[in-house]
Coordinates of C-alpha atoms in Angstrom, one line a residue:
Chain O
D1 CA -7.3 18.9 -0.9
A2 CA -9.1 15.6 -0.2
M3 CA -6.8 13.3 1.6
V4 CA -6.0 10.6 4.1
I5 CA -4.5 11.9 7.4
Q6 CA -2.8 9.9 10.0
N7 CA -1.9 11.0 13.5
P8 CA 0.6 10.9 15.0
R9 CA 3.3 10.5 12.4
Y10 CA 5.6 9.0 15.0
Q11 CA 4.5 7.1 18.1
V12 CA 6.7 5.7 20.8
T13 CA 5.3 3.3 23.4
Q14 CA 6.5 0.9 26.0
F15 CA 6.4 -2.8 25.8
G16 CA 2.9 -3.9 26.8
K17 CA 1.4 -0.4 27.0
P18 CA -1.7 0.1 24.9
V19 CA -1.5 2.5 22.0
T20 CA -4.1 3.9 19.6
L21 CA -3.3 5.2 16.1
S22 CA -5.8 7.3 14.2
C23 CA -6.7 7.8 10.6
S24 CA -9.1 10.3 9.1
Q25 CA -10.2 10.9 5.5
T26 CA -11.9 13.7 3.6
L27 CA -12.5 11.5 0.5
N28 CA -15.8 10.2 1.8
H29 CA -14.7 6.7 0.8
N30 CA -16.7 3.8 2.2
V31 CA -13.8 1.4 2.6
M32 CA -10.9 1.9 5.1
Y33 CA -7.9 -0.4 5.5
W34 CA -5.1 -0.8 8.0
Y35 CA -1.8 -2.2 6.9
Q36 CA 1.4 -3.0 8.8
Q37 CA 4.6 -2.4 6.9
K38 CA 8.1 -3.5 8.1
S39 CA 11.3 -2.1 6.7
S40 CA 11.3 -2.0 2.9
Q41 CA 8.7 -4.8 2.7
A42 CA 5.3 -4.7 1.1
P43 CA 2.4 -3.6 3.3
K44 CA 0.5 -6.4 5.0
L45 CA -3.3 -6.0 5.4
L46 CA -4.5 -6.3 9.0
F47 CA -8.2 -5.6 8.5
H48 CA -10.6 -3.4 6.6
Y49 CA -14.0 -1.8 7.1
Y50 CA -16.6 -1.9 4.3
D51 CA -18.8 0.9 5.6
K52 CA -19.4 -0.4 9.2
D53 CA -18.7 -4.0 8.5
F54 CA -15.4 -5.1 10.0
N55 CA -13.3 -7.7 8.1
N56 CA -10.3 -9.2 9.9
E57 CA -7.5 -11.0 8.0
A58 CA -7.1 -14.6 9.2
D59 CA -3.5 -14.0 10.3
T60 CA -4.0 -10.7 12.1
P61 CA -3.1 -11.2 15.8
D62 CA -5.8 -10.7 18.4
N63 CA -3.6 -8.0 19.9
F64 CA -4.8 -5.7 17.0
Q65 CA -8.2 -4.2 17.1
S66 CA -10.0 -1.5 15.2
R67 CA -12.8 0.9 15.5
R68 CA -14.7 3.0 12.9
P69 CA -17.0 5.4 14.7
N70 CA -18.1 7.1 11.5
T71 CA -17.2 7.3 7.8
S72 CA -14.3 9.7 8.3
F73 CA -12.4 8.1 11.1
C74 CA -10.8 4.8 11.8
F75 CA -8.6 3.8 14.8
L76 CA -6.1 1.0 15.2
D77 CA -5.7 -0.2 18.8
I78 CA -2.7 -2.3 19.8
R79 CA -3.6 -3.8 23.2
S80 CA -0.2 -5.0 24.3
P81 CA 2.5 -3.9 21.9
G82 CA 5.5 -6.2 21.6
L83 CA 8.9 -5.5 20.1
G84 CA 7.8 -7.3 17.0
D85 CA 5.0 -4.8 16.5
A86 CA 7.4 -1.9 15.8
A87 CA 6.6 -1.0 12.2
M88 CA 5.0 1.6 9.9
Y89 CA 1.2 1.5 10.1
L90 CA -0.6 2.6 7.0
C91 CA -4.2 3.6 6.6
A92 CA -5.8 3.5 3.1
T93 CA -9.2 4.2 1.6
S94 CA -11.1 3.2 -1.5
D95 CA -14.4 4.1 -2.9
R96 CA -17.4 2.0 -4.1
R97 CA -17.1 3.6 -7.5
D98 CA -13.6 2.2 -8.0
Y99 CA -12.4 -0.3 -5.4
N100 CA -9.3 -1.0 -7.5
E101 CA -7.6 2.2 -6.3
Q102 CA -6.5 2.6 -2.8
F103 CA -5.2 5.9 -1.4
F104 CA -2.8 5.7 1.4
G105 CA -2.0 8.1 4.3
P106 CA 1.5 9.1 5.2
G107 CA 1.7 6.4 7.9
T108 CA 2.5 6.3 11.6
R109 CA 5.9 5.0 12.6
L110 CA 5.5 3.0 15.8
T111 CA 8.5 2.4 18.1
V112 CA 8.2 -0.1 21.0
L113 CA 10.7 0.3 23.8
Chain K
T1 CA 3.5 -18.8 -2.0
Q2 CA 3.8 -15.3 -3.4
L3 CA 0.8 -14.6 -5.6
L4 CA 2.5 -11.6 -7.3
E5 CA 6.3 -12.0 -8.0
Q6 CA 8.1 -8.7 -8.4
S7 CA 11.6 -8.4 -9.7
P8 CA 14.2 -7.3 -9.3
Q9 CA 14.1 -6.7 -5.5
F10 CA 17.0 -4.3 -5.6
L11 CA 18.1 -2.0 -8.5
S12 CA 21.0 0.4 -8.3
I13 CA 21.7 2.4 -11.4
Q14 CA 23.3 5.6 -12.6
E15 CA 21.4 8.7 -13.6
G16 CA 20.3 8.5 -17.2
E17 CA 20.0 4.8 -17.4
N18 CA 16.8 2.9 -18.3
L19 CA 15.2 0.2 -16.2
T20 CA 12.3 -2.2 -16.1
V21 CA 10.6 -3.7 -13.1
Y22 CA 8.4 -6.8 -13.6
C23 CA 5.4 -8.2 -11.8
N24 CA 4.3 -11.7 -12.7
S25 CA 1.6 -14.1 -11.5
S26 CA -0.1 -17.3 -12.5
S27 CA -3.4 -15.7 -11.4
V28 CA -5.6 -13.3 -13.4
F29 CA -6.0 -9.8 -12.0
S30 CA -9.0 -7.5 -12.7
S31 CA -6.7 -4.6 -12.3
L32 CA -3.1 -3.8 -11.3
Q33 CA -1.7 -0.7 -9.6
W34 CA 1.8 0.6 -9.3
Y35 CA 2.8 2.6 -6.3
R36 CA 5.9 4.5 -5.4
Q37 CA 6.9 5.0 -1.7
E38 CA 9.6 7.2 -0.3
P39 CA 11.2 6.5 3.1
G40 CA 8.9 7.5 6.0
E41 CA 5.9 8.1 3.7
G42 CA 2.9 6.2 2.5
P43 CA 2.7 4.6 -1.0
V44 CA 1.6 7.0 -3.7
L45 CA -0.5 5.6 -6.5
L46 CA 1.2 6.1 -9.9
V47 CA -1.2 4.3 -12.2
T48 CA -4.0 1.7 -12.5
V49 CA -4.2 -0.6 -15.5
V50 CA -7.4 -2.6 -16.1
T51 CA -7.4 -3.8 -19.7
G52 CA -5.3 -6.7 -21.0
G53 CA -2.6 -5.2 -23.3
E54 CA -3.0 -1.7 -21.9
V55 CA -0.1 0.7 -22.0
K56 CA -0.1 3.9 -20.0
K57 CA 2.6 6.6 -20.0
L58 CA 3.3 9.0 -17.2
K59 CA 6.2 11.3 -18.4
R60 CA 9.2 9.0 -18.3
L61 CA 7.3 6.1 -16.9
T62 CA 5.6 3.5 -19.1
F63 CA 3.3 0.9 -17.6
Q64 CA 2.1 -2.2 -19.4
F65 CA -0.5 -4.8 -18.4
G66 CA -0.1 -8.2 -20.0
D67 CA -2.7 -9.5 -22.5
A68 CA -3.8 -12.2 -20.1
R69 CA -3.8 -9.8 -17.2
K70 CA -1.4 -11.9 -15.3
D71 CA 1.7 -9.7 -15.5
S72 CA 2.7 -6.1 -15.7
S73 CA 5.9 -4.0 -16.2
L74 CA 7.1 -0.6 -15.3
H75 CA 9.7 1.0 -17.5
I76 CA 11.6 4.2 -16.6
T77 CA 13.5 6.0 -19.2
A78 CA 16.5 8.2 -18.3
A79 CA 16.2 7.6 -14.6
Q80 CA 16.8 10.5 -12.2
P81 CA 17.8 10.6 -8.6
G82 CA 14.3 11.8 -7.8
D83 CA 13.0 8.4 -9.0
T84 CA 14.7 6.7 -6.0
G85 CA 12.2 4.8 -3.8
L86 CA 10.3 1.6 -3.2
Y87 CA 8.2 0.6 -6.2
L88 CA 5.2 -1.7 -5.4
C89 CA 2.9 -3.5 -7.8
A90 CA -0.4 -4.5 -6.3
G91 CA -3.3 -6.2 -8.0
V92 CA -6.9 -7.0 -7.4
L93 CA -7.6 -10.6 -8.0
G94 CA -10.5 -11.4 -10.4
G95 CA -13.7 -11.9 -8.5
T96 CA -12.8 -9.8 -5.5
S97 CA -15.6 -7.4 -4.7
Y98 CA -14.1 -4.8 -2.5
G99 CA -10.6 -4.2 -3.9
K100 CA -8.3 -6.2 -1.6
L101 CA -4.8 -5.6 -2.9
T102 CA -2.3 -8.4 -3.4
F103 CA 1.2 -6.8 -3.2
G104 CA 4.4 -7.8 -4.9
Q105 CA 7.5 -7.9 -2.7
G106 CA 8.6 -4.4 -3.9
T107 CA 11.6 -3.1 -5.8
I108 CA 14.0 -0.8 -4.0
L109 CA 15.4 1.6 -6.7
T110 CA 18.4 3.7 -6.1
V111 CA 19.5 6.2 -8.8
H112 CA 23.0 7.6 -8.3
P113 CA 23.8 11.1 -9.6

């Protein structure tokens, strides 16, 4: 089945220790998004890639970076995680034939100690 | 300012009851999506509505898009404990080219047996 996969599902890191979350998709969608979601709140868009073009949201901290080496993979790098960065991180994709619909992965729950 | 106001934020009902969740805006959306999210998982797309006045049914769930495409509702008939979760409405504002979603605050639904 075509899908959005996120690894790991649970990640524990230490305060200030860099961490990378990964997302892969078999949908061949050209747009990939990274969201941060805190407990029972709506997801907050951090940035997205339209093909290889990177688009940062204005209020995304510099601490968050992203890489998309190819269509299938996208990474979220947190350079120096703080306690406030503990959250669920969601990857989503959408396709040029219908940008209205986004398909989400299962998420990575990040804990910062 | 919240572009998409979702209400109620919390809903606790007994099995068999009906409920309606609302999403309202002063802005026009080219489409509106409803997602359901279970704890520890990513949002799952339930439906997309794109035409003003459109009504879509998914088993016991009925989705409506307002005539002016500024509001939407989700109605669940005879709720079951399996309907428990976070319900999110999300819209694509008119004129957006790549499908950036504007989320409502979410509705946490608990259905008690």
